[in-house]
Short mmCIF file of C-alpha atoms in Angstrom, two decimals:
data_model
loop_
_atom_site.label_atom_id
_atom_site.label_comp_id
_atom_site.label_asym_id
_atom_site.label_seq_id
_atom_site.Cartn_x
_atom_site.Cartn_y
_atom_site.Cartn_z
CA UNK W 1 -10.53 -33.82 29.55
CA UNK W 2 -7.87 -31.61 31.37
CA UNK W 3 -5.04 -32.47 28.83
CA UNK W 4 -4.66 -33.61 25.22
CA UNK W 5 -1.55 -34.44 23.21
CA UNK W 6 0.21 -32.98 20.00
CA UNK W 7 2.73 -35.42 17.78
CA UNK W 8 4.71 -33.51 16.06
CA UNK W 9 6.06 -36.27 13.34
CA UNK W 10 6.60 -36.71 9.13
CA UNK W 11 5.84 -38.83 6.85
CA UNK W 12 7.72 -41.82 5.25
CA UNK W 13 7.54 -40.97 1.73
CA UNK W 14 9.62 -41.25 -1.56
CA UNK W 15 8.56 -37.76 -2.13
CA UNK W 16 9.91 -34.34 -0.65
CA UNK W 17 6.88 -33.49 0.88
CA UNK W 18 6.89 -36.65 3.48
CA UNK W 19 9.96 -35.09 5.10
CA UNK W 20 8.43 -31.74 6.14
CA UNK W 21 6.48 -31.17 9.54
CA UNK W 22 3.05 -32.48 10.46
CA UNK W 23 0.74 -32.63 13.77
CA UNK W 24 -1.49 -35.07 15.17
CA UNK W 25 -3.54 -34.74 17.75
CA UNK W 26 -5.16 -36.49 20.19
CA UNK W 27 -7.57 -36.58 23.45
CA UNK W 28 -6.59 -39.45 25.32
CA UNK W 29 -3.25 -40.34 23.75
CA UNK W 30 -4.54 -43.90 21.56
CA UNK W 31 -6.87 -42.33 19.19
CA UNK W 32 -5.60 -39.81 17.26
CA UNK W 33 -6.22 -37.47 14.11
CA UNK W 34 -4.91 -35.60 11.57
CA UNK W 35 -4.25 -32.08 11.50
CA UNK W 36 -4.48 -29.46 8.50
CA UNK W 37 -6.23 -32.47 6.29
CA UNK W 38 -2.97 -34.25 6.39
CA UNK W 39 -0.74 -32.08 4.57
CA UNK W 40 2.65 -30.22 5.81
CA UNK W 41 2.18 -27.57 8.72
CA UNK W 42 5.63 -26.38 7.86
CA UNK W 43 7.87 -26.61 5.38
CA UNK W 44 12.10 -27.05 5.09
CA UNK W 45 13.61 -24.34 2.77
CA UNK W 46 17.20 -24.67 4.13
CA UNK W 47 19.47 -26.73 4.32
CA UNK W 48 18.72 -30.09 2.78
CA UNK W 49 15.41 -28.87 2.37
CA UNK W 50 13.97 -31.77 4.45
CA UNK W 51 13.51 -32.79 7.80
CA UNK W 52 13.47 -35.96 10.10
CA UNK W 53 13.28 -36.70 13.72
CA UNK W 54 11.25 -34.22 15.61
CA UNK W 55 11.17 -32.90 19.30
CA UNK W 56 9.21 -30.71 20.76
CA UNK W 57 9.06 -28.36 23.78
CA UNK W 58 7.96 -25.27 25.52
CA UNK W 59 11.08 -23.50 26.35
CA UNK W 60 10.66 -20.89 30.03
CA UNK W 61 13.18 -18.76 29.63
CA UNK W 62 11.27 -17.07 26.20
CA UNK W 63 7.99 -18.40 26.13
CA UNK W 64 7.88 -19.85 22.74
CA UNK W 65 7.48 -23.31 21.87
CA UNK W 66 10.30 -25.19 19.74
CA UNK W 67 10.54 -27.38 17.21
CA UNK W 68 14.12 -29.14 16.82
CA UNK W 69 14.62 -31.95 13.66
CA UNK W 70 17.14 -33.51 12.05
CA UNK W 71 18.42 -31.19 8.58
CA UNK W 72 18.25 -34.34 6.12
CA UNK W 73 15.97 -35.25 3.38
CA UNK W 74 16.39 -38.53 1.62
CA UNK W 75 13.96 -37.97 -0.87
CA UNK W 76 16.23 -35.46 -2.30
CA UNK W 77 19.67 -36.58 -0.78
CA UNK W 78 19.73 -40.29 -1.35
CA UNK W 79 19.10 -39.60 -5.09
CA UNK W 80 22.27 -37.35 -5.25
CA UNK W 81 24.60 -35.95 -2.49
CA UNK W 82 25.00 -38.98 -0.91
CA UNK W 83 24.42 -41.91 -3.23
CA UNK W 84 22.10 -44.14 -1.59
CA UNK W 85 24.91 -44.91 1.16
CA UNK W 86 23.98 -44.01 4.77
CA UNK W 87 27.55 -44.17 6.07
CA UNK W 88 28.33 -41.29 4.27
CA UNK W 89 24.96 -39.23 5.61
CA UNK W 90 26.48 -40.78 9.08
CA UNK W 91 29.50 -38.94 8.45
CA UNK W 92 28.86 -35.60 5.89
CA UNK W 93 25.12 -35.04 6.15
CA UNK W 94 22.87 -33.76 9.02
CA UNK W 95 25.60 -31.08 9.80
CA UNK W 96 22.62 -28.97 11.25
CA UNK W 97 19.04 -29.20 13.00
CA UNK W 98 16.71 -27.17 11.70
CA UNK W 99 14.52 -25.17 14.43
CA UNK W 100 11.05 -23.09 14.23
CA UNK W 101 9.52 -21.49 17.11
CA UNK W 102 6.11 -20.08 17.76
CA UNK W 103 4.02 -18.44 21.00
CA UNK W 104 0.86 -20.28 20.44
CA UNK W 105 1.48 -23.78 18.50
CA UNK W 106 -0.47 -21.72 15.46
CA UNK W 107 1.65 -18.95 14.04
CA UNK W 108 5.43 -20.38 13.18
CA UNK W 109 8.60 -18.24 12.77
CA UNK W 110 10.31 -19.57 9.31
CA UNK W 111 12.71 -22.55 9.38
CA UNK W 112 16.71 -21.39 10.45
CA UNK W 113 19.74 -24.04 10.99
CA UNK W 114 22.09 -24.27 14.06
CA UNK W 115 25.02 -25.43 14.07
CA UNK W 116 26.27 -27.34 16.98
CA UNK W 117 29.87 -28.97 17.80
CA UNK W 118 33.08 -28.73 15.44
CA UNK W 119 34.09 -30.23 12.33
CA UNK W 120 34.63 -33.69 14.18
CA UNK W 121 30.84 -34.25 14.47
CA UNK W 122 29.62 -35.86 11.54
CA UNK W 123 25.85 -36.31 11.69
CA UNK W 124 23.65 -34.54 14.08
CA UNK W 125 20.77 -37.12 14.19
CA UNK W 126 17.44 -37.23 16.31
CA UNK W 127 17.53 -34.13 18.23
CA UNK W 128 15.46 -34.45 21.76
CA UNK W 129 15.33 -32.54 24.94
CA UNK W 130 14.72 -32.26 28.46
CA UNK W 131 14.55 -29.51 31.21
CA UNK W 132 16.95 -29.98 34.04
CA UNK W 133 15.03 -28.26 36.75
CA UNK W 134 17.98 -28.31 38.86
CA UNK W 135 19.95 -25.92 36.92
CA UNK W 136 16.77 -24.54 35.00
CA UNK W 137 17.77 -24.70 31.69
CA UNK W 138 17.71 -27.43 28.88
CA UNK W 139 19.54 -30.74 27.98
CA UNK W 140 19.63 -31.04 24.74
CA UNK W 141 20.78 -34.42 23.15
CA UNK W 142 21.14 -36.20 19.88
CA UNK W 143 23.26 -39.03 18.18
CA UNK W 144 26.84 -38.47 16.28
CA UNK W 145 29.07 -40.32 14.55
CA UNK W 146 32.45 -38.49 15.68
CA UNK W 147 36.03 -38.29 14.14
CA UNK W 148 37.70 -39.40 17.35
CA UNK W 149 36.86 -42.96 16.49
CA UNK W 150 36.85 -42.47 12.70
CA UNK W 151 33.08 -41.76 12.08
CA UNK W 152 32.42 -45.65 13.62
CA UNK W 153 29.77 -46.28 16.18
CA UNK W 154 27.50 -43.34 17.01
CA UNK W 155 26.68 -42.24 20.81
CA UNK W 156 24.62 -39.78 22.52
CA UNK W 157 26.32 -36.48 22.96
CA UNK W 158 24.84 -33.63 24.52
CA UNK W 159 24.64 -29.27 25.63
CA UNK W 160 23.12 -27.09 27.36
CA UNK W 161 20.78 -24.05 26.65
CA UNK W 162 17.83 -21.54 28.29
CA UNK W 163 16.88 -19.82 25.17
CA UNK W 164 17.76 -21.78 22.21
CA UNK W 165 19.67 -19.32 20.64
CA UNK W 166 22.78 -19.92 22.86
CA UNK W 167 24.32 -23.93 23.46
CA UNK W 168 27.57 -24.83 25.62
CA UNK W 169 29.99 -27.18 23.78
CA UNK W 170 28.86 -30.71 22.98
CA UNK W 171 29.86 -33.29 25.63
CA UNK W 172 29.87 -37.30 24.98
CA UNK W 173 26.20 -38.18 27.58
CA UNK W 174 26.22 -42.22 26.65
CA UNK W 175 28.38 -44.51 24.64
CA UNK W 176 27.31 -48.25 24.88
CA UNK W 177 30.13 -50.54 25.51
CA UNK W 178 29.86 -52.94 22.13
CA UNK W 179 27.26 -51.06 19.94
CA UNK W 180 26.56 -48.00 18.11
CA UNK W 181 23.65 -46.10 19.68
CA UNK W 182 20.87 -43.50 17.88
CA UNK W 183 17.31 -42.02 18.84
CA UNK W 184 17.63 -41.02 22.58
CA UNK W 185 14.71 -40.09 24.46
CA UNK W 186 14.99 -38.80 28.66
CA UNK W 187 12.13 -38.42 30.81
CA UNK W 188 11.94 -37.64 34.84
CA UNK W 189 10.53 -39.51 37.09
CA UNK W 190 10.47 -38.82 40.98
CA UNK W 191 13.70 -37.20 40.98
CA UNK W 192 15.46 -40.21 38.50
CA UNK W 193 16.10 -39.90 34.53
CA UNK W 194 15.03 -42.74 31.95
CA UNK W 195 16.78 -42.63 28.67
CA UNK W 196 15.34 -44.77 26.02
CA UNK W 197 17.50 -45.39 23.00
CA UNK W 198 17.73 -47.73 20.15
CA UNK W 199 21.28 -50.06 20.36
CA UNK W 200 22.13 -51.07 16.91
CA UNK W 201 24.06 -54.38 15.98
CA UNK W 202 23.34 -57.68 15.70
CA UNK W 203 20.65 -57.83 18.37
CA UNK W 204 19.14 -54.03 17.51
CA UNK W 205 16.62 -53.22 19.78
CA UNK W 206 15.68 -50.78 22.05
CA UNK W 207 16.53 -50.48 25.04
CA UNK W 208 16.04 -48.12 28.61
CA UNK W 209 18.44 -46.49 30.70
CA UNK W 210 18.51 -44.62 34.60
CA UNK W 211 20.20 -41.83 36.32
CA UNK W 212 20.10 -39.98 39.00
CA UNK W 213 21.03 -36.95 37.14
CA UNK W 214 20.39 -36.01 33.75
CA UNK W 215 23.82 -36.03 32.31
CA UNK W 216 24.09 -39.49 33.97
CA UNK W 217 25.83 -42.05 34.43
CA UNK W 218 22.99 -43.95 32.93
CA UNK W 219 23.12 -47.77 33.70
CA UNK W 220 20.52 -50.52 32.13
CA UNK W 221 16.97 -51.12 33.39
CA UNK W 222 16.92 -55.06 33.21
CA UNK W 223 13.22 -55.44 33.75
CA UNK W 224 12.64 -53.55 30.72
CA UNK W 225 14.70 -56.25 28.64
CA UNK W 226 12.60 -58.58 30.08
CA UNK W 227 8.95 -56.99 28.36
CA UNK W 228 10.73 -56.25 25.35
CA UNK W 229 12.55 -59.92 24.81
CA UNK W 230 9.53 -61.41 22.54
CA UNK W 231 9.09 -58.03 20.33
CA UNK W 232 11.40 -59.16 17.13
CA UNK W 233 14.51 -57.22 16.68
CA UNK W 234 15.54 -55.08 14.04
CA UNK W 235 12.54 -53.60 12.92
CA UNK W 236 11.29 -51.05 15.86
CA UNK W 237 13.65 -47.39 16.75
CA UNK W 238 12.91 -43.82 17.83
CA UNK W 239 11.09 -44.39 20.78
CA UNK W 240 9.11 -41.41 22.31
CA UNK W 241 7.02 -41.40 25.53
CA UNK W 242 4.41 -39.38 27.15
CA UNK W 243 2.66 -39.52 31.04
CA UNK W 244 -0.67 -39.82 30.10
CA UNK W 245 -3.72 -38.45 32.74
CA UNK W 246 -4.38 -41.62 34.59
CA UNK W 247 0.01 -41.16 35.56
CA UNK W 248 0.46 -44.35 33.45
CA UNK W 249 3.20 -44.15 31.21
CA UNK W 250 2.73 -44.76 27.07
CA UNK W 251 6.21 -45.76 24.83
CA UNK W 252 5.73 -45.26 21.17
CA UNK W 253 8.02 -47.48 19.02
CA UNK W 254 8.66 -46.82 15.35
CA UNK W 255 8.07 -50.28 13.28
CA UNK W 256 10.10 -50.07 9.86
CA UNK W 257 9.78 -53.83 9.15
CA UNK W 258 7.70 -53.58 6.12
CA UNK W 259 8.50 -50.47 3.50
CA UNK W 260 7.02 -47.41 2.37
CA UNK W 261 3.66 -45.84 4.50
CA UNK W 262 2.97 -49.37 6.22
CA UNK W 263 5.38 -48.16 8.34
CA UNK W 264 4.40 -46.06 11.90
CA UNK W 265 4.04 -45.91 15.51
CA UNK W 266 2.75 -49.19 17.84
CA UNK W 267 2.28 -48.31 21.12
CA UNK W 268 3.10 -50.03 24.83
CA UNK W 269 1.77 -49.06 28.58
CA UNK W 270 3.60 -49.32 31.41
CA UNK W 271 2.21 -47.88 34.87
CA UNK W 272 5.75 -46.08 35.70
CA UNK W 273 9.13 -45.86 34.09
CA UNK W 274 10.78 -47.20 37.40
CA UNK W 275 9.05 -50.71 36.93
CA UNK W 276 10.43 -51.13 33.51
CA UNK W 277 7.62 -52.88 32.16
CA UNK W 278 5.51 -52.48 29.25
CA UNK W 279 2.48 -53.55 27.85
CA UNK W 280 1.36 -53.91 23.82
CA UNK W 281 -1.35 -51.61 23.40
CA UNK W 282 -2.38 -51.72 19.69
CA UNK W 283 -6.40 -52.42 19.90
CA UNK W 284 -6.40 -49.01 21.90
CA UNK W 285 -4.51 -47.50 19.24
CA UNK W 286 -5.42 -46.13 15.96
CA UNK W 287 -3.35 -42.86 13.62
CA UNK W 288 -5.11 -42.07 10.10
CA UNK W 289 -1.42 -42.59 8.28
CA UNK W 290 1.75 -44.23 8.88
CA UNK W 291 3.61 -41.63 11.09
CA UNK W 292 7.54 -41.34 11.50
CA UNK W 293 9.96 -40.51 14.25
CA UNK W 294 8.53 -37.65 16.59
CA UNK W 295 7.76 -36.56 20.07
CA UNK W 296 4.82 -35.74 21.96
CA UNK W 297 3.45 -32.80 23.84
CA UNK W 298 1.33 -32.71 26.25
CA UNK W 299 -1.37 -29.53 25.61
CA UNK W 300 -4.38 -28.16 27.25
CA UNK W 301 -7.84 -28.87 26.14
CA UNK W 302 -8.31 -25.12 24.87
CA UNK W 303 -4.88 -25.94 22.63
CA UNK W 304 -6.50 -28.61 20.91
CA UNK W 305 -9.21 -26.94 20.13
CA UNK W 306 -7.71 -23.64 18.96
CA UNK W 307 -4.95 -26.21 17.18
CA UNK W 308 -7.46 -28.06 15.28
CA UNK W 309 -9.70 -25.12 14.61
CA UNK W 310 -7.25 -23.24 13.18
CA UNK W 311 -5.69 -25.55 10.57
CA UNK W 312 -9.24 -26.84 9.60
CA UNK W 313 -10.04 -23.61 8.90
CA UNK W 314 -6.53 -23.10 6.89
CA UNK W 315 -7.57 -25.92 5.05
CA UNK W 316 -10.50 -25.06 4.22
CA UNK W 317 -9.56 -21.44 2.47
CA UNK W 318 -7.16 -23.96 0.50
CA UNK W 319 -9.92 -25.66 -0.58
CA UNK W 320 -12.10 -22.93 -2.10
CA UNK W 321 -9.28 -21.53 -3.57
CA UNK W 322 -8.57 -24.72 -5.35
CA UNK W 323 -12.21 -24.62 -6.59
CA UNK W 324 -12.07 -21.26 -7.74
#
């Protein structure tokens, strides 16, 4: 084994502590485990006190790994702010992500909140990123409703940063001619881009996009249509990829079509991003919970050992306190 993989996801929960931050991990990308017995490796004390939608990365320019997620928590928010009515979380909520950083994947600095874009923006949802190796620095991206066409159908805006303590303005990055869009995700492959991204509307489904440069113009990948057409629609966002060691190429999508924790992750194979076309891979697949919308990194094998050593351990100092 010469890599492994860490999902960095939550939990979909009526309860605060689903919307927090947990880890999976995983040797070959299919089988995977849970890390710190299950429970919360951080925690939200800002903002709404919740978060949703995570990315990961390992940032260059400061040698720290990053964790970016959406600043929302329904457990608390739907009950009271924002009266069980997503169109105004679309427009007033979300105002922030929420970021924590760390040199070694163990040792977290606290939750803080960045704010990103004027008073136009309503929601910042899904945060993701990708490093532009042309211009060595970072594409970050998410999904907005926007006051320029009264808080209607979201698109994919974007900035720029090395460090993540400094972002250029927001700039639109995709708007789909009829539909709202949410949950963009942008890979590289031999020198093109590949933005998956769930198009809501009548048809919602997910669909894949290429550029030649990151901050596009993307245009459709038909082929990928063309896997996708017997998966029902409506009931599968927030998909998240990863190149796993054989160079084949593994697309998680989120399934919401049934409620509560039967909800998760299915995964499909494809053996490039170019071709388009992927595979249903669930008898290879198996996650001890129902996971939510997250991303992927890949890690060495010494990570995964050091990462599941360490919270076992944590755990296991809870766990004699407990008894005592």
């Amino acid at each position: 084994m010469k890599q492994a993989y860490l999902f960095v996801h939550f939990k979909e929960k009526s309860t605060p502590d689903g919307e927090q931050v947990y880890f999976g991990l995983s040797k070959d990308g299919f089988q995977w485990e849970e890390v710190n017995g299950g429970n919360p490796i951080l925690w939200c004390y800002y903002g709404d006190k919740g978060a949703r939608d995570f990315t990961i990365t390992f940032c260059q320019e400061t040698g720290k790994y990053v964790i970016l997620a959406t600043d929302l928590s329904l457990a608390y928010g739907m009950r009271g702010k924002y009266h069980h009515n997503w169109d105004e979380i679309s427009k007033n909520g979300s105002k922030c992500l929420s970021i924590w950083e760390s040199e070694d994947l163990l040792h977290w600095s606290e939750q803080r909140l960045i704010k990103i874009g004027d008073e136009k923006f309503g929601c910042l949802w899904a945060p993701d990123i990708v490093y532009d190796k042309k211009r060595g620095d970072y594409l970050l991206h998410w999904s907005s409703s926007h006051g320029d066409n009264g808080y209607g159908k979201k698109a994919i805006y974007c900035c720029r940063t090395k460090d993540f303590e400094h972002f250029t303005a927001p700039q639109l990055l995709y708007r789909h001619p009829q539909e709202a869009v949410i949950d963009s995700a942008i890979y590289e492959e031999e020198d093109s881009f590949y933005m998956f991204v769930k198009r809501e509307g009548e048809d919602c489904r997910n669909i894949l996009l290429r550029a030649d440069k990151v901050e596009g113009p993307y245009e459709q990948v038909k082929a990928f249509d063309e896997s996708m057409a017997d998966l029902e629609a409506g009931v599968y966002e927030a998909p998240t990829a990863v190149k796993l060691e054989d160079g084949r190429w593994c697309l998680f999508l989120d399934y919401y079509g049934v409620p509560g924790e039967g909800q998760g992750y299915v995964p499909f194979v494809a053996d490039s991003l170019g071709s388009g076309r992927f595979v249903r891979a669930d008898e290879k697949f198996s996650f001890p919970y129902g996971f939510k919308h997250g991303t992927i990194l890949t890690i060495t094998a010494e990570q995964y050992e050091a990462v599941k050593g360490y919270y076992k351990e944590k755990d296991s100092r809870k766990g004699k306190m407990e008894m005592e």
